[in-house]
Short mmCIF file of C-alpha atoms and ligand atoms in Angstrom, two decimals:
data_model
loop_
_atom_site.label_atom_id
_atom_site.label_comp_id
_atom_site.label_asym_id
_atom_site.label_seq_id
_atom_site.Cartn_x
_atom_site.Cartn_y
_atom_site.Cartn_z
CA UNK A 1 110.28 201.20 26.30
CA UNK A 2 110.62 202.17 22.67
CA UNK A 3 108.76 201.05 19.50
CA UNK A 4 111.51 198.57 18.79
CA UNK A 5 110.87 196.86 22.12
CA UNK A 6 107.20 196.23 21.49
CA UNK A 7 107.32 192.84 19.62
CA UNK A 8 109.65 191.31 22.37
CA UNK A 9 107.32 192.65 25.07
CA UNK A 10 104.30 191.11 23.23
CA UNK A 11 106.06 187.73 23.36
CA UNK A 12 106.92 187.96 27.11
CA UNK A 13 103.30 188.95 27.85
CA UNK A 14 101.83 186.13 25.77
CA UNK A 15 104.11 183.56 27.55
CA UNK A 16 103.42 184.93 31.02
CA UNK A 17 99.64 185.26 30.67
CA UNK A 18 99.21 182.01 28.73
CA UNK A 19 100.99 180.14 31.58
CA UNK A 20 98.75 181.94 34.20
CA UNK A 21 95.49 181.18 32.17
CA UNK A 22 96.51 177.44 31.86
CA UNK A 23 97.07 177.31 35.60
CA UNK A 24 93.74 179.06 36.46
CA UNK A 25 91.34 177.95 33.79
CA UNK A 26 87.63 178.22 34.79
CA UNK A 27 85.85 174.78 34.70
CA UNK A 28 83.34 175.68 32.00
CA UNK A 29 85.33 178.17 30.01
CA UNK A 30 87.01 177.33 26.68
CA UNK A 31 90.65 176.16 26.90
CA UNK A 32 93.14 179.02 26.94
CA UNK A 33 94.75 179.75 23.58
CA UNK A 34 97.97 181.39 22.46
CA UNK A 35 97.35 184.74 20.80
CA UNK A 36 96.51 184.73 17.08
CA UNK A 37 98.52 186.81 14.70
CA UNK A 38 95.65 189.34 14.67
CA UNK A 39 95.60 189.53 18.43
CA UNK A 40 99.35 189.94 18.58
CA UNK A 41 99.12 192.78 16.02
CA UNK A 42 96.30 194.42 18.07
CA UNK A 43 98.39 194.08 21.30
CA UNK A 44 101.31 195.74 19.57
CA UNK A 45 99.24 198.55 18.12
CA UNK A 46 97.74 199.24 21.51
CA UNK A 47 101.15 199.31 23.18
CA UNK A 48 102.50 201.65 20.49
CA UNK A 49 99.49 203.90 21.23
CA UNK A 50 100.57 204.05 24.84
CA UNK A 51 104.15 204.99 23.70
CA UNK A 52 102.65 207.72 21.46
CA UNK A 53 100.47 209.30 24.08
CA UNK A 54 102.95 208.61 27.05
CA UNK A 55 106.55 208.33 25.83
CA UNK A 56 107.86 208.17 29.52
CA UNK A 57 105.17 205.82 30.80
CA UNK A 58 106.45 202.37 29.88
CA UNK A 59 109.61 200.62 31.09
CA UNK A 60 111.63 197.52 30.33
CA UNK A 61 114.25 195.48 32.35
CA UNK A 62 117.17 194.32 30.30
CA UNK A 63 120.29 192.24 30.90
CA UNK A 64 122.99 191.98 28.19
CA UNK A 65 120.63 193.56 25.70
CA UNK A 66 117.84 190.96 26.39
CA UNK A 67 114.51 192.04 27.67
CA UNK A 68 113.51 190.26 30.86
CA UNK A 69 110.33 192.09 31.73
CA UNK A 70 108.32 195.30 31.31
CA UNK A 71 105.50 197.53 32.59
CA UNK A 72 103.28 199.79 30.34
CA UNK A 73 101.30 202.64 31.82
CA UNK A 74 99.62 205.95 30.84
CA UNK A 75 97.99 209.12 32.12
CA UNK A 76 94.46 210.26 31.37
CA UNK A 77 93.96 213.62 33.09
CA UNK A 78 93.50 212.75 36.80
CA UNK A 79 94.15 208.97 36.56
CA UNK A 80 97.26 206.94 35.95
CA UNK A 81 96.56 203.44 34.64
CA UNK A 82 98.75 200.32 34.37
CA UNK A 83 98.13 198.58 31.07
CA UNK A 84 100.39 195.42 31.27
CA UNK A 85 103.07 194.09 33.54
CA UNK A 86 104.98 190.83 32.85
CA UNK A 87 108.33 189.09 33.53
CA UNK A 88 109.57 186.22 31.48
CA UNK A 89 108.37 182.85 32.92
CA UNK A 90 111.30 181.21 34.73
CA UNK A 91 112.67 184.60 35.89
CA UNK A 92 109.73 185.55 37.93
CA UNK A 93 109.91 186.08 41.68
CA UNK A 94 113.45 187.43 41.54
CA UNK A 95 112.89 191.07 41.91
CA UNK A 96 112.75 192.13 38.26
CA UNK A 97 109.04 193.00 38.31
CA UNK A 98 109.60 195.38 41.28
CA UNK A 99 112.02 197.40 39.28
CA UNK A 100 109.83 197.95 36.18
CA UNK A 101 106.64 198.50 38.26
CA UNK A 102 108.32 201.12 40.40
CA UNK A 103 109.44 203.02 37.31
CA UNK A 104 105.95 202.87 35.78
CA UNK A 105 104.16 203.85 39.03
CA UNK A 106 106.54 206.85 39.53
CA UNK A 107 105.44 208.18 36.09
CA UNK A 108 101.88 208.66 37.55
CA UNK A 109 102.75 209.41 41.23
CA UNK A 110 101.77 213.08 40.96
CA UNK A 111 98.22 212.20 39.87
CA UNK A 112 95.50 211.89 42.56
CA UNK A 113 94.16 208.43 41.20
CA UNK A 114 95.55 205.14 40.05
CA UNK A 115 93.91 202.03 38.42
CA UNK A 116 95.12 198.63 37.50
CA UNK A 117 93.44 195.27 36.72
CA UNK A 118 95.40 192.57 38.66
CA UNK A 119 95.69 188.98 37.72
CA UNK A 120 95.48 186.24 40.36
CA UNK A 121 99.32 185.75 40.36
CA UNK A 122 100.31 186.23 44.07
CA UNK A 123 103.60 187.81 42.87
CA UNK A 124 101.62 190.58 41.12
CA UNK A 125 99.39 191.02 44.21
CA UNK A 126 102.37 191.58 46.51
CA UNK A 127 103.88 194.11 44.10
CA UNK A 128 100.58 196.08 43.76
CA UNK A 129 99.92 196.17 47.52
CA UNK A 130 103.43 197.32 48.14
CA UNK A 131 103.09 200.07 45.47
CA UNK A 132 100.14 201.41 47.46
CA UNK A 133 97.20 199.94 45.63
CA UNK A 134 94.10 198.68 47.51
CA UNK A 135 92.91 195.36 45.93
CA UNK A 136 89.12 195.00 45.34
CA UNK A 137 87.96 191.49 44.49
CA UNK A 138 86.25 191.08 41.15
CA UNK A 139 83.63 188.78 39.77
CA UNK A 140 83.54 187.11 36.31
CA UNK A 141 80.04 186.47 34.98
CA UNK A 142 80.25 183.93 32.30
CA UNK A 143 78.37 181.17 30.39
CA UNK A 144 75.67 180.66 27.87
CA UNK A 145 72.74 183.24 27.98
CA UNK A 146 69.43 181.66 28.41
CA UNK A 147 67.62 183.56 25.69
CA UNK A 148 64.22 183.07 27.18
CA UNK A 149 65.16 185.51 29.90
CA UNK A 150 66.13 188.36 27.54
CA UNK A 151 63.78 191.42 28.08
CA UNK A 152 62.87 193.74 25.21
CA UNK A 153 65.56 196.43 25.17
CA UNK A 154 64.65 199.90 23.98
CA UNK A 155 66.51 203.22 23.93
CA UNK A 156 69.82 201.97 22.59
CA UNK A 157 71.53 202.37 19.27
CA UNK A 158 75.02 201.82 17.77
CA UNK A 159 77.51 204.63 18.80
CA UNK A 160 78.94 207.17 16.45
CA UNK A 161 82.04 209.32 16.42
CA UNK A 162 80.00 212.30 17.69
CA UNK A 163 79.26 210.32 20.84
CA UNK A 164 82.78 210.27 22.02
CA UNK A 165 82.74 213.71 23.73
CA UNK A 166 79.90 212.90 26.09
CA UNK A 167 81.37 209.41 26.71
CA UNK A 168 84.65 211.10 27.71
CA UNK A 169 82.72 213.42 30.19
CA UNK A 170 81.11 210.31 31.66
CA UNK A 171 84.54 208.68 32.09
CA UNK A 172 85.83 211.88 33.89
CA UNK A 173 82.94 211.40 36.37
CA UNK A 174 83.32 207.69 36.81
CA UNK A 175 87.11 207.28 36.93
CA UNK A 176 88.73 210.79 36.79
CA UNK A 177 89.76 210.74 33.11
CA UNK A 178 88.48 210.30 29.55
CA UNK A 179 89.37 207.32 27.42
CA UNK A 180 90.31 209.81 24.62
CA UNK A 181 92.69 208.17 22.23
CA UNK A 182 91.78 204.75 23.60
CA UNK A 183 88.23 204.72 22.11
CA UNK A 184 89.45 204.00 18.58
CA UNK A 185 91.21 200.87 19.87
CA UNK A 186 87.97 199.79 21.56
CA UNK A 187 86.01 200.58 18.51
CA UNK A 188 88.34 198.50 16.36
CA UNK A 189 87.84 195.47 18.62
CA UNK A 190 84.03 195.40 18.67
CA UNK A 191 80.63 197.20 18.69
CA UNK A 192 79.86 200.46 20.57
CA UNK A 193 76.28 200.50 21.99
CA UNK A 194 75.05 203.71 23.52
CA UNK A 195 71.67 204.73 25.06
CA UNK A 196 69.70 207.20 23.07
CA UNK A 197 69.57 209.64 26.09
CA UNK A 198 73.35 209.73 26.27
CA UNK A 199 73.39 208.21 29.78
CA UNK A 200 75.81 205.28 29.11
CA UNK A 201 77.80 203.20 26.71
CA UNK A 202 79.33 199.75 26.32
CA UNK A 203 81.85 198.08 23.98
CA UNK A 204 81.09 194.40 23.30
CA UNK A 205 82.10 191.90 20.61
CA UNK A 206 79.68 189.06 21.09
CA UNK A 207 82.08 187.10 23.35
CA UNK A 208 83.18 189.67 26.02
CA UNK A 209 82.01 192.87 27.57
CA UNK A 210 85.01 195.12 27.00
CA UNK A 211 83.88 198.21 28.94
CA UNK A 212 80.66 199.73 30.28
CA UNK A 213 79.97 203.09 31.80
CA UNK A 214 76.73 204.55 32.86
CA UNK A 215 75.10 207.46 34.76
CA UNK A 216 72.84 205.13 36.80
CA UNK A 217 72.12 201.52 37.36
CA UNK A 218 68.97 201.37 35.16
CA UNK A 219 71.05 202.51 32.16
CA UNK A 220 73.85 200.01 33.04
CA UNK A 221 71.33 197.13 33.17
CA UNK A 222 69.80 198.19 29.82
CA UNK A 223 73.22 198.21 28.27
CA UNK A 224 74.21 194.81 29.71
CA UNK A 225 70.98 193.20 28.52
CA UNK A 226 71.69 194.55 25.00
CA UNK A 227 75.21 193.01 25.15
CA UNK A 228 73.73 189.75 26.24
CA UNK A 229 71.10 189.77 23.51
CA UNK A 230 73.82 190.01 20.91
CA UNK A 231 75.98 187.30 22.62
CA UNK A 232 77.22 184.10 20.97
CA UNK A 233 77.53 180.73 22.56
CA UNK A 234 79.68 181.79 25.47
CA UNK A 235 79.71 185.31 26.93
CA UNK A 236 82.01 186.70 29.61
CA UNK A 237 81.78 189.91 31.61
CA UNK A 238 84.94 190.08 33.81
CA UNK A 239 86.11 192.85 36.12
CA UNK A 240 82.77 193.22 38.05
CA UNK A 241 83.36 194.63 41.55
CA UNK A 242 80.72 194.33 44.36
CA UNK A 243 79.99 198.01 43.76
CA UNK A 244 78.44 196.87 40.54
CA UNK A 245 75.94 194.32 41.97
CA UNK A 246 73.36 195.37 39.24
CA UNK A 247 75.57 193.34 36.88
CA UNK A 248 75.32 190.24 39.17
CA UNK A 249 71.56 190.65 39.19
CA UNK A 250 71.38 190.72 35.37
CA UNK A 251 73.80 187.83 35.00
CA UNK A 252 71.81 185.64 37.50
CA UNK A 253 68.61 186.35 35.69
CA UNK A 254 70.26 185.42 32.33
CA UNK A 255 71.40 182.15 34.08
CA UNK A 256 75.16 182.94 33.73
CA UNK A 257 77.73 181.54 36.26
CA UNK A 258 79.68 183.69 38.75
CA UNK A 259 83.29 183.11 39.78
CA UNK A 260 85.59 185.37 41.76
CA UNK A 261 88.54 186.24 39.57
CA UNK A 262 91.27 188.91 39.90
CA UNK A 263 91.26 192.26 41.60
CA UNK A 264 90.79 195.91 40.68
CA UNK A 265 93.73 197.78 42.08
CA UNK A 266 92.98 201.32 43.17
CA UNK A 267 94.75 204.40 44.54
CA UNK A 268 92.92 207.55 45.58
CA UNK A 269 89.48 206.34 44.62
CA UNK A 270 86.68 203.92 45.42
CA UNK A 271 85.60 201.27 42.81
CA UNK A 272 83.77 203.10 40.07
CA UNK A 273 80.09 202.34 39.58
CA UNK A 274 78.07 201.81 37.46
CA UNK A 275 81.20 200.90 35.58
CA UNK A 276 82.87 197.70 34.33
CA UNK A 277 86.48 198.50 33.41
CA UNK A 278 88.63 197.22 30.60
CA UNK A 279 91.62 195.13 31.63
CA UNK A 280 94.27 197.29 29.98
CA UNK A 281 92.34 200.42 28.85
CA UNK A 282 90.51 200.45 32.26
C1 LIG B 1 103.57 189.70 38.19
C2 LIG B 1 105.02 189.74 37.79
C3 LIG B 1 105.19 190.68 36.53
C4 LIG B 1 105.91 190.13 38.86
O1 LIG B 1 107.25 190.17 38.52
P1 LIG B 1 108.27 189.42 39.35
O2 LIG B 1 109.68 189.63 38.85
O3 LIG B 1 107.89 188.00 39.46
O4 LIG B 1 108.06 190.17 40.79
P2 LIG B 1 109.07 190.44 42.01
O5 LIG B 1 109.98 189.24 42.07
O6 LIG B 1 109.63 191.72 41.89
O7 LIG B 1 108.09 190.42 43.24
C5 LIG B 1 107.26 189.18 43.61
C6 LIG B 1 106.90 189.35 44.93
O8 LIG B 1 106.19 188.14 45.28
C7 LIG B 1 106.93 187.32 46.18
N1 LIG B 1 106.88 185.88 45.60
C8 LIG B 1 107.70 185.35 44.80
N2 LIG B 1 107.27 184.10 44.45
C9 LIG B 1 106.08 183.96 45.04
C10 LIG B 1 105.07 182.98 45.12
N3 LIG B 1 105.26 181.76 44.44
N4 LIG B 1 103.98 183.13 45.76
C11 LIG B 1 103.79 184.22 46.48
N5 LIG B 1 104.69 185.29 46.42
C12 LIG B 1 105.75 185.12 45.80
C13 LIG B 1 108.27 187.86 46.25
O9 LIG B 1 108.91 187.59 47.46
C14 LIG B 1 107.97 189.37 46.03
O10 LIG B 1 107.47 189.98 47.22
P3 LIG B 1 108.34 190.83 48.18
O11 LIG B 1 109.02 191.87 47.34
O12 LIG B 1 107.36 191.46 49.09
O13 LIG B 1 109.34 189.93 48.77
C15 LIG B 1 105.43 188.25 37.14
O14 LIG B 1 105.46 187.36 38.22
C16 LIG B 1 104.60 187.73 36.05
O15 LIG B 1 104.91 188.08 34.86
N6 LIG B 1 103.51 187.02 36.30
C17 LIG B 1 102.57 186.54 35.22
C18 LIG B 1 101.86 187.66 34.58
C19 LIG B 1 101.04 188.50 35.45
O16 LIG B 1 100.31 188.03 36.31
N7 LIG B 1 101.23 189.83 35.42
C20 LIG B 1 100.49 190.77 36.16
C21 LIG B 1 99.34 191.15 35.39
S1 LIG B 1 98.24 192.04 36.43
#
């Protein structure tokens, strides 16, 4: 994939994921929406960031000059991550995905660890299983926070640029690699909350929990409560594996709903904890 391919890849991914979201909408969740121009621009900027850090990590399938599908991936020290994988609706299930995924996976095959966030599409799950990834079921915690359940949270503050170094060290422990250049994408999308003792951090935007990493479960609970305290009408924390049952306990106390949704695909590692990964920046 080159810079010039990015807008077409964005269109394919919006079409493919919108169709999947419509088919699998949660009963009490807002109706799926197409990406806004701002979200499209953010998707493209993030993907260009992957091409900058990892020019050999993203692949497209073409026929007669037309893009049919793509896979984007990147390396962060000991871990390879898959960011996005999509084939044009109508052309899925015909072997195109296998070709781009194999190329993307090969780019990280010398690294000891691999991570990807899998949708519920059975075609994706077959591909990931066959690429050697173990699929760990995830919960999505979602709904309206019962504000009467909120505890008084202490020991947190907004994050600053000088926090990124210890956050990267924590990511090395939790997943085998720092978020490095990905932090500024996460910062652009929301608020960074850290604990004053530098034991954990979370990115949140009032609607979704984007990422959370902590040294211990007490720290993780404190951070999640802080995110819930600043939530709007509907909040969602997706990508919660059973290794992170502390998050289920908090969500149940806050009277959120639970639903099983998607999988964390891993190679060479167990589900990280306490850790709630980001779908593309993992
Ligand atoms: C996931 C996706 C990229 C895979 O690309 P693809 O071109 O459809 O994949 P392939 O045809 O190479 O492989 C699909 C596999 O599922 C099987 N399959 C095809 N249709 C299927 C169906 N309806 N149900 C279950 N399995 C199916 C195929 O036989 C193949 O498995 P096999 O190689 O073991 O025989 C594509 O389907 C897609 O864009 N889905 C929507 C977006 C998405 O979920 N992306 C993944 C994000 S994590």
